[in-house]
């Protein structure tokens, strides 16, 4: 799969209208072939995660951001479907509690970063503090830019300590969101997910797109790149995130540790 084009080059300006949420050009596979490929990737990711855990030299952090209904939960369910629950941890960040609000914005994030050998997925993240918070004008532009700097230096610090960071913006169109919100109204098994508050956020769509574009522009770095994932198609979305994660894990060239003692001649009776 050609995934490089979904990466935001550090220093480049993101204009989201130029990133097509319907783009499926990375793969010409049929739906059946894609499902098979997804299963295969999930198994491969599981195998690499086993080495990551055994090695305990480095950590992996996957950040998922996107508008309501963009598929953050579904991505986690599919991309990590084969992974050993012991080695992975998904953390959802909701509106901050009073205690969290009383601290600087990275406090609650810092406490959830992956340990050595661990793979952590952030379902929303520290980026909410330059997105929803900026859209609702709880901070001004100057503060927002200070936060970009703090985020870059925080992520740099993680990377310097052997954390591999991958950030995915799940990019859907406003029309696709309408369809998915409508499904939440219509399908009994999805109604629990319907949150009237999402309609208020939807009204602010252009403001969110601007906030995302600014954040992606300011914080896609060599050690913590952003990928803009065309996410109107769920299969395409899952395939892209799986492929990028798999290729990244593979590039680490991880090895199972050698036994610390000689195992020759040990007899189990
Ligand atoms: P959901 O992910 O749909 O369950 O909703 C979580 C909600 O928490 C979203 O509306 C987010 O915008 C909100 N949220 C997450 N982090 C923050 C934050 N730092 N400040 C304000 N709201 C937040
Ligand atoms: Mg929601």
mmCIF file with all atom_site columns, C-alpha atoms in Angstrom, residues 87-235:
data_model
loop_
_atom_site.group_PDB
_atom_site.id
_atom_site.type_symbol
_atom_site.label_atom_id
_atom_site.label_alt_id
_atom_site.label_comp_id
_atom_site.label_asym_id
_atom_site.label_entity_id
_atom_site.label_seq_id
_atom_site.pdbx_PDB_ins_code
_atom_site.Cartn_x
_atom_site.Cartn_y
_atom_site.Cartn_z
_atom_site.occupancy
_atom_site.B_iso_or_equiv
_atom_site.pdbx_formal_charge
_atom_site.auth_seq_id
_atom_site.auth_comp_id
_atom_site.auth_asym_id
_atom_site.auth_atom_id
_atom_site.pdbx_PDB_model_num
ATOM 1   C CA . UNK A 1 87  ? 0.263   -5.863 25.884 1.00 0.00 ? 87  UNK A CA 1
ATOM 2   C CA . UNK A 1 88  ? -2.092  -3.137 24.827 1.00 0.00 ? 88  UNK A CA 1
ATOM 3   C CA . UNK A 1 89  ? -4.068  -0.403 26.578 1.00 0.00 ? 89  UNK A CA 1
ATOM 4   C CA . UNK A 1 90  ? -6.671  1.918  25.114 1.00 0.00 ? 90  UNK A CA 1
ATOM 5   C CA . UNK A 1 91  ? -7.303  5.193  26.920 1.00 0.00 ? 91  UNK A CA 1
ATOM 6   C CA . UNK A 1 92  ? -10.278 7.455  26.145 1.00 0.00 ? 92  UNK A CA 1
ATOM 7   C CA . UNK A 1 93  ? -10.048 11.124 27.033 1.00 0.00 ? 93  UNK A CA 1
ATOM 8   C CA . UNK A 1 94  ? -13.357 12.790 27.837 1.00 0.00 ? 94  UNK A CA 1
ATOM 9   C CA . UNK A 1 95  ? -14.030 16.334 29.002 1.00 0.00 ? 95  UNK A CA 1
ATOM 10  C CA . UNK A 1 96  ? -11.620 16.874 31.909 1.00 0.00 ? 96  UNK A CA 1
ATOM 11  C CA . UNK A 1 97  ? -12.679 16.369 35.537 1.00 0.00 ? 97  UNK A CA 1
ATOM 12  C CA . UNK A 1 98  ? -12.289 19.162 38.097 1.00 0.00 ? 98  UNK A CA 1
ATOM 13  C CA . UNK A 1 99  ? -9.061  17.593 39.274 1.00 0.00 ? 99  UNK A CA 1
ATOM 14  C CA . UNK A 1 100 ? -7.693  17.364 35.742 1.00 0.00 ? 100 UNK A CA 1
ATOM 15  C CA . UNK A 1 101 ? -8.741  20.940 35.007 1.00 0.00 ? 101 UNK A CA 1
ATOM 16  C CA . UNK A 1 102 ? -6.867  22.115 38.058 1.00 0.00 ? 102 UNK A CA 1
ATOM 17  C CA . UNK A 1 103 ? -3.631  20.905 36.425 1.00 0.00 ? 103 UNK A CA 1
ATOM 18  C CA . UNK A 1 104 ? -1.898  21.892 33.230 1.00 0.00 ? 104 UNK A CA 1
ATOM 19  C CA . UNK A 1 105 ? -3.333  20.132 30.206 1.00 0.00 ? 105 UNK A CA 1
ATOM 20  C CA . UNK A 1 106 ? -0.579  17.551 29.781 1.00 0.00 ? 106 UNK A CA 1
ATOM 21  C CA . UNK A 1 107 ? -0.883  16.274 33.350 1.00 0.00 ? 107 UNK A CA 1
ATOM 22  C CA . UNK A 1 108 ? -3.557  13.677 32.659 1.00 0.00 ? 108 UNK A CA 1
ATOM 23  C CA . UNK A 1 109 ? -1.812  12.694 29.417 1.00 0.00 ? 109 UNK A CA 1
ATOM 24  C CA . UNK A 1 110 ? 1.565   12.151 31.054 1.00 0.00 ? 110 UNK A CA 1
ATOM 25  C CA . UNK A 1 111 ? 0.052   9.643  33.444 1.00 0.00 ? 111 UNK A CA 1
ATOM 26  C CA . UNK A 1 112 ? -1.165  7.467  30.575 1.00 0.00 ? 112 UNK A CA 1
ATOM 27  C CA . UNK A 1 113 ? 1.910   7.307  28.352 1.00 0.00 ? 113 UNK A CA 1
ATOM 28  C CA . UNK A 1 114 ? 3.069   3.780  27.476 1.00 0.00 ? 114 UNK A CA 1
ATOM 29  C CA . UNK A 1 115 ? 5.610   1.965  29.633 1.00 0.00 ? 115 UNK A CA 1
ATOM 30  C CA . UNK A 1 116 ? 8.489   0.134  27.973 1.00 0.00 ? 116 UNK A CA 1
ATOM 31  C CA . UNK A 1 117 ? 7.099   -2.803 26.048 1.00 0.00 ? 117 UNK A CA 1
ATOM 32  C CA . UNK A 1 118 ? 3.608   -1.352 26.030 1.00 0.00 ? 118 UNK A CA 1
ATOM 33  C CA . UNK A 1 119 ? 1.412   -0.175 23.179 1.00 0.00 ? 119 UNK A CA 1
ATOM 34  C CA . UNK A 1 120 ? -1.082  2.518  24.156 1.00 0.00 ? 120 UNK A CA 1
ATOM 35  C CA . UNK A 1 121 ? -3.882  3.916  22.020 1.00 0.00 ? 121 UNK A CA 1
ATOM 36  C CA . UNK A 1 122 ? -5.268  7.344  22.812 1.00 0.00 ? 122 UNK A CA 1
ATOM 37  C CA . UNK A 1 123 ? -8.913  7.691  21.791 1.00 0.00 ? 123 UNK A CA 1
ATOM 38  C CA . UNK A 1 124 ? -8.817  11.502 21.753 1.00 0.00 ? 124 UNK A CA 1
ATOM 39  C CA . UNK A 1 125 ? -5.826  13.021 23.424 1.00 0.00 ? 125 UNK A CA 1
ATOM 40  C CA . UNK A 1 126 ? -3.927  16.153 24.444 1.00 0.00 ? 126 UNK A CA 1
ATOM 41  C CA . UNK A 1 127 ? -4.978  17.510 21.042 1.00 0.00 ? 127 UNK A CA 1
ATOM 42  C CA . UNK A 1 128 ? -8.490  18.180 22.381 1.00 0.00 ? 128 UNK A CA 1
ATOM 43  C CA . UNK A 1 129 ? -6.848  21.018 24.285 1.00 0.00 ? 129 UNK A CA 1
ATOM 44  C CA . UNK A 1 130 ? -6.039  22.789 21.018 1.00 0.00 ? 130 UNK A CA 1
ATOM 45  C CA . UNK A 1 131 ? -9.227  21.650 19.219 1.00 0.00 ? 131 UNK A CA 1
ATOM 46  C CA . UNK A 1 132 ? -12.524 21.647 21.158 1.00 0.00 ? 132 UNK A CA 1
ATOM 47  C CA . UNK A 1 133 ? -10.999 24.075 23.645 1.00 0.00 ? 133 UNK A CA 1
ATOM 48  C CA . UNK A 1 134 ? -9.899  26.464 20.877 1.00 0.00 ? 134 UNK A CA 1
ATOM 49  C CA . UNK A 1 135 ? -13.146 26.129 18.891 1.00 0.00 ? 135 UNK A CA 1
ATOM 50  C CA . UNK A 1 136 ? -15.102 27.126 21.991 1.00 0.00 ? 136 UNK A CA 1
ATOM 51  C CA . UNK A 1 137 ? -12.668 30.005 22.539 1.00 0.00 ? 137 UNK A CA 1
ATOM 52  C CA . UNK A 1 138 ? -11.641 28.851 25.987 1.00 0.00 ? 138 UNK A CA 1
ATOM 53  C CA . UNK A 1 139 ? -8.105  29.802 24.926 1.00 0.00 ? 139 UNK A CA 1
ATOM 54  C CA . UNK A 1 140 ? -6.937  32.512 22.535 1.00 0.00 ? 140 UNK A CA 1
ATOM 55  C CA . UNK A 1 141 ? -4.664  31.979 19.527 1.00 0.00 ? 141 UNK A CA 1
ATOM 56  C CA . UNK A 1 142 ? -1.511  32.956 21.398 1.00 0.00 ? 142 UNK A CA 1
ATOM 57  C CA . UNK A 1 143 ? -2.199  30.364 24.103 1.00 0.00 ? 143 UNK A CA 1
ATOM 58  C CA . UNK A 1 144 ? -3.023  27.803 21.440 1.00 0.00 ? 144 UNK A CA 1
ATOM 59  C CA . UNK A 1 145 ? 0.358   28.366 19.827 1.00 0.00 ? 145 UNK A CA 1
ATOM 60  C CA . UNK A 1 146 ? 2.118   28.037 23.168 1.00 0.00 ? 146 UNK A CA 1
ATOM 61  C CA . UNK A 1 147 ? 0.328   24.723 23.556 1.00 0.00 ? 147 UNK A CA 1
ATOM 62  C CA . UNK A 1 148 ? 1.536   23.511 20.146 1.00 0.00 ? 148 UNK A CA 1
ATOM 63  C CA . UNK A 1 149 ? 5.068   24.196 21.375 1.00 0.00 ? 149 UNK A CA 1
ATOM 64  C CA . UNK A 1 150 ? 4.445   22.332 24.609 1.00 0.00 ? 150 UNK A CA 1
ATOM 65  C CA . UNK A 1 151 ? 2.984   19.407 22.703 1.00 0.00 ? 151 UNK A CA 1
ATOM 66  C CA . UNK A 1 152 ? 5.961   19.269 20.347 1.00 0.00 ? 152 UNK A CA 1
ATOM 67  C CA . UNK A 1 153 ? 8.416   19.309 23.192 1.00 0.00 ? 153 UNK A CA 1
ATOM 68  C CA . UNK A 1 154 ? 6.394   16.715 25.171 1.00 0.00 ? 154 UNK A CA 1
ATOM 69  C CA . UNK A 1 155 ? 6.272   14.363 22.190 1.00 0.00 ? 155 UNK A CA 1
ATOM 70  C CA . UNK A 1 156 ? 9.931   14.984 21.468 1.00 0.00 ? 156 UNK A CA 1
ATOM 71  C CA . UNK A 1 157 ? 10.742  13.979 25.037 1.00 0.00 ? 157 UNK A CA 1
ATOM 72  C CA . UNK A 1 158 ? 8.743   10.765 24.646 1.00 0.00 ? 158 UNK A CA 1
ATOM 73  C CA . UNK A 1 159 ? 10.487  10.001 21.361 1.00 0.00 ? 159 UNK A CA 1
ATOM 74  C CA . UNK A 1 160 ? 13.898  10.640 22.918 1.00 0.00 ? 160 UNK A CA 1
ATOM 75  C CA . UNK A 1 161 ? 12.951  7.985  25.430 1.00 0.00 ? 161 UNK A CA 1
ATOM 76  C CA . UNK A 1 162 ? 12.232  5.337  22.798 1.00 0.00 ? 162 UNK A CA 1
ATOM 77  C CA . UNK A 1 163 ? 8.539   5.968  22.293 1.00 0.00 ? 163 UNK A CA 1
ATOM 78  C CA . UNK A 1 164 ? 7.341   5.555  18.748 1.00 0.00 ? 164 UNK A CA 1
ATOM 79  C CA . UNK A 1 165 ? 4.461   7.960  18.116 1.00 0.00 ? 165 UNK A CA 1
ATOM 80  C CA . UNK A 1 166 ? 1.880   7.697  15.334 1.00 0.00 ? 166 UNK A CA 1
ATOM 81  C CA . UNK A 1 167 ? -0.947  10.208 15.081 1.00 0.00 ? 167 UNK A CA 1
ATOM 82  C CA . UNK A 1 168 ? -3.986  9.624  12.918 1.00 0.00 ? 168 UNK A CA 1
ATOM 83  C CA . UNK A 1 169 ? -6.599  12.178 11.983 1.00 0.00 ? 169 UNK A CA 1
ATOM 84  C CA . UNK A 1 170 ? -9.624  10.220 10.765 1.00 0.00 ? 170 UNK A CA 1
ATOM 85  C CA . UNK A 1 171 ? -10.917 12.505 8.061  1.00 0.00 ? 171 UNK A CA 1
ATOM 86  C CA . UNK A 1 172 ? -14.634 12.220 7.201  1.00 0.00 ? 172 UNK A CA 1
ATOM 87  C CA . UNK A 1 173 ? -16.829 14.618 5.257  1.00 0.00 ? 173 UNK A CA 1
ATOM 88  C CA . UNK A 1 174 ? -19.689 16.546 6.820  1.00 0.00 ? 174 UNK A CA 1
ATOM 89  C CA . UNK A 1 175 ? -22.121 14.542 4.653  1.00 0.00 ? 175 UNK A CA 1
ATOM 90  C CA . UNK A 1 176 ? -20.682 11.269 5.912  1.00 0.00 ? 176 UNK A CA 1
ATOM 91  C CA . UNK A 1 177 ? -21.140 12.469 9.484  1.00 0.00 ? 177 UNK A CA 1
ATOM 92  C CA . UNK A 1 178 ? -24.773 13.251 8.723  1.00 0.00 ? 178 UNK A CA 1
ATOM 93  C CA . UNK A 1 179 ? -25.273 9.702  7.485  1.00 0.00 ? 179 UNK A CA 1
ATOM 94  C CA . UNK A 1 180 ? -23.611 8.197  10.542 1.00 0.00 ? 180 UNK A CA 1
ATOM 95  C CA . UNK A 1 181 ? -25.517 10.399 13.007 1.00 0.00 ? 181 UNK A CA 1
ATOM 96  C CA . UNK A 1 182 ? -28.730 9.411  11.242 1.00 0.00 ? 182 UNK A CA 1
ATOM 97  C CA . UNK A 1 183 ? -27.804 5.730  11.732 1.00 0.00 ? 183 UNK A CA 1
ATOM 98  C CA . UNK A 1 184 ? -27.418 6.421  15.433 1.00 0.00 ? 184 UNK A CA 1
ATOM 99  C CA . UNK A 1 185 ? -30.979 7.747  15.457 1.00 0.00 ? 185 UNK A CA 1
ATOM 100 C CA . UNK A 1 186 ? -32.415 4.923  13.352 1.00 0.00 ? 186 UNK A CA 1
ATOM 101 C CA . UNK A 1 187 ? -30.656 1.758  14.496 1.00 0.00 ? 187 UNK A CA 1
ATOM 102 C CA . UNK A 1 188 ? -31.707 0.497  17.931 1.00 0.00 ? 188 UNK A CA 1
ATOM 103 C CA . UNK A 1 189 ? -28.226 -0.893 18.670 1.00 0.00 ? 189 UNK A CA 1
ATOM 104 C CA . UNK A 1 190 ? -26.626 2.462  17.939 1.00 0.00 ? 190 UNK A CA 1
ATOM 105 C CA . UNK A 1 191 ? -29.104 4.740  19.680 1.00 0.00 ? 191 UNK A CA 1
ATOM 106 C CA . UNK A 1 192 ? -27.123 4.653  22.922 1.00 0.00 ? 192 UNK A CA 1
ATOM 107 C CA . UNK A 1 193 ? -24.337 6.418  21.051 1.00 0.00 ? 193 UNK A CA 1
ATOM 108 C CA . UNK A 1 194 ? -26.504 9.337  20.007 1.00 0.00 ? 194 UNK A CA 1
ATOM 109 C CA . UNK A 1 195 ? -25.528 12.435 21.907 1.00 0.00 ? 195 UNK A CA 1
ATOM 110 C CA . UNK A 1 196 ? -27.573 15.580 21.156 1.00 0.00 ? 196 UNK A CA 1
ATOM 111 C CA . UNK A 1 197 ? -24.449 17.563 22.029 1.00 0.00 ? 197 UNK A CA 1
ATOM 112 C CA . UNK A 1 198 ? -22.856 16.217 18.840 1.00 0.00 ? 198 UNK A CA 1
ATOM 113 C CA . UNK A 1 199 ? -25.340 18.315 16.832 1.00 0.00 ? 199 UNK A CA 1
ATOM 114 C CA . UNK A 1 200 ? -24.065 21.487 18.455 1.00 0.00 ? 200 UNK A CA 1
ATOM 115 C CA . UNK A 1 201 ? -20.479 20.514 17.610 1.00 0.00 ? 201 UNK A CA 1
ATOM 116 C CA . UNK A 1 202 ? -21.550 19.663 14.046 1.00 0.00 ? 202 UNK A CA 1
ATOM 117 C CA . UNK A 1 203 ? -22.724 23.259 13.611 1.00 0.00 ? 203 UNK A CA 1
ATOM 118 C CA . UNK A 1 204 ? -19.149 24.309 14.299 1.00 0.00 ? 204 UNK A CA 1
ATOM 119 C CA . UNK A 1 205 ? -17.749 22.050 11.540 1.00 0.00 ? 205 UNK A CA 1
ATOM 120 C CA . UNK A 1 206 ? -15.812 24.825 9.702  1.00 0.00 ? 206 UNK A CA 1
ATOM 121 C CA . UNK A 1 207 ? -14.252 25.994 12.965 1.00 0.00 ? 207 UNK A CA 1
ATOM 122 C CA . UNK A 1 208 ? -13.187 22.432 13.756 1.00 0.00 ? 208 UNK A CA 1
ATOM 123 C CA . UNK A 1 209 ? -11.669 21.983 10.301 1.00 0.00 ? 209 UNK A CA 1
ATOM 124 C CA . UNK A 1 210 ? -9.683  25.174 10.802 1.00 0.00 ? 210 UNK A CA 1
ATOM 125 C CA . UNK A 1 211 ? -8.531  24.085 14.267 1.00 0.00 ? 211 UNK A CA 1
ATOM 126 C CA . UNK A 1 212 ? -7.521  20.662 12.935 1.00 0.00 ? 212 UNK A CA 1
ATOM 127 C CA . UNK A 1 213 ? -5.638  22.158 9.998  1.00 0.00 ? 213 UNK A CA 1
ATOM 128 C CA . UNK A 1 214 ? -3.735  24.509 12.300 1.00 0.00 ? 214 UNK A CA 1
ATOM 129 C CA . UNK A 1 215 ? -2.925  21.761 14.801 1.00 0.00 ? 215 UNK A CA 1
ATOM 130 C CA . UNK A 1 216 ? -1.773  19.310 12.126 1.00 0.00 ? 216 UNK A CA 1
ATOM 131 C CA . UNK A 1 217 ? 0.365   22.001 10.515 1.00 0.00 ? 217 UNK A CA 1
ATOM 132 C CA . UNK A 1 218 ? 2.023   22.957 13.790 1.00 0.00 ? 218 UNK A CA 1
ATOM 133 C CA . UNK A 1 219 ? 2.575   19.510 15.269 1.00 0.00 ? 219 UNK A CA 1
ATOM 134 C CA . UNK A 1 220 ? 3.475   17.061 12.512 1.00 0.00 ? 220 UNK A CA 1
ATOM 135 C CA . UNK A 1 221 ? 7.115   16.397 13.312 1.00 0.00 ? 221 UNK A CA 1
ATOM 136 C CA . UNK A 1 222 ? 9.678   13.843 12.251 1.00 0.00 ? 222 UNK A CA 1
ATOM 137 C CA . UNK A 1 223 ? 9.431   12.015 15.582 1.00 0.00 ? 223 UNK A CA 1
ATOM 138 C CA . UNK A 1 224 ? 5.631   12.314 15.854 1.00 0.00 ? 224 UNK A CA 1
ATOM 139 C CA . UNK A 1 225 ? 4.076   12.591 12.400 1.00 0.00 ? 225 UNK A CA 1
ATOM 140 C CA . UNK A 1 226 ? 0.419   13.104 11.627 1.00 0.00 ? 226 UNK A CA 1
ATOM 141 C CA . UNK A 1 227 ? -1.378  11.023 9.036  1.00 0.00 ? 227 UNK A CA 1
ATOM 142 C CA . UNK A 1 228 ? -4.590  12.282 7.465  1.00 0.00 ? 228 UNK A CA 1
ATOM 143 C CA . UNK A 1 229 ? -6.607  9.119  6.913  1.00 0.00 ? 229 UNK A CA 1
ATOM 144 C CA . UNK A 1 230 ? -9.443  9.280  4.387  1.00 0.00 ? 230 UNK A CA 1
ATOM 145 C CA . UNK A 1 231 ? -12.134 7.738  6.565  1.00 0.00 ? 231 UNK A CA 1
ATOM 146 C CA . UNK A 1 232 ? -15.447 7.873  4.692  1.00 0.00 ? 232 UNK A CA 1
ATOM 147 C CA . UNK A 1 233 ? -14.836 4.199  3.901  1.00 0.00 ? 233 UNK A CA 1
ATOM 148 C CA . UNK A 1 234 ? -14.387 2.157  7.064  1.00 0.00 ? 234 UNK A CA 1
ATOM 149 C CA . UNK A 1 235 ? -12.482 -0.619 5.326  1.00 0.00 ? 235 UNK A CA 1
#
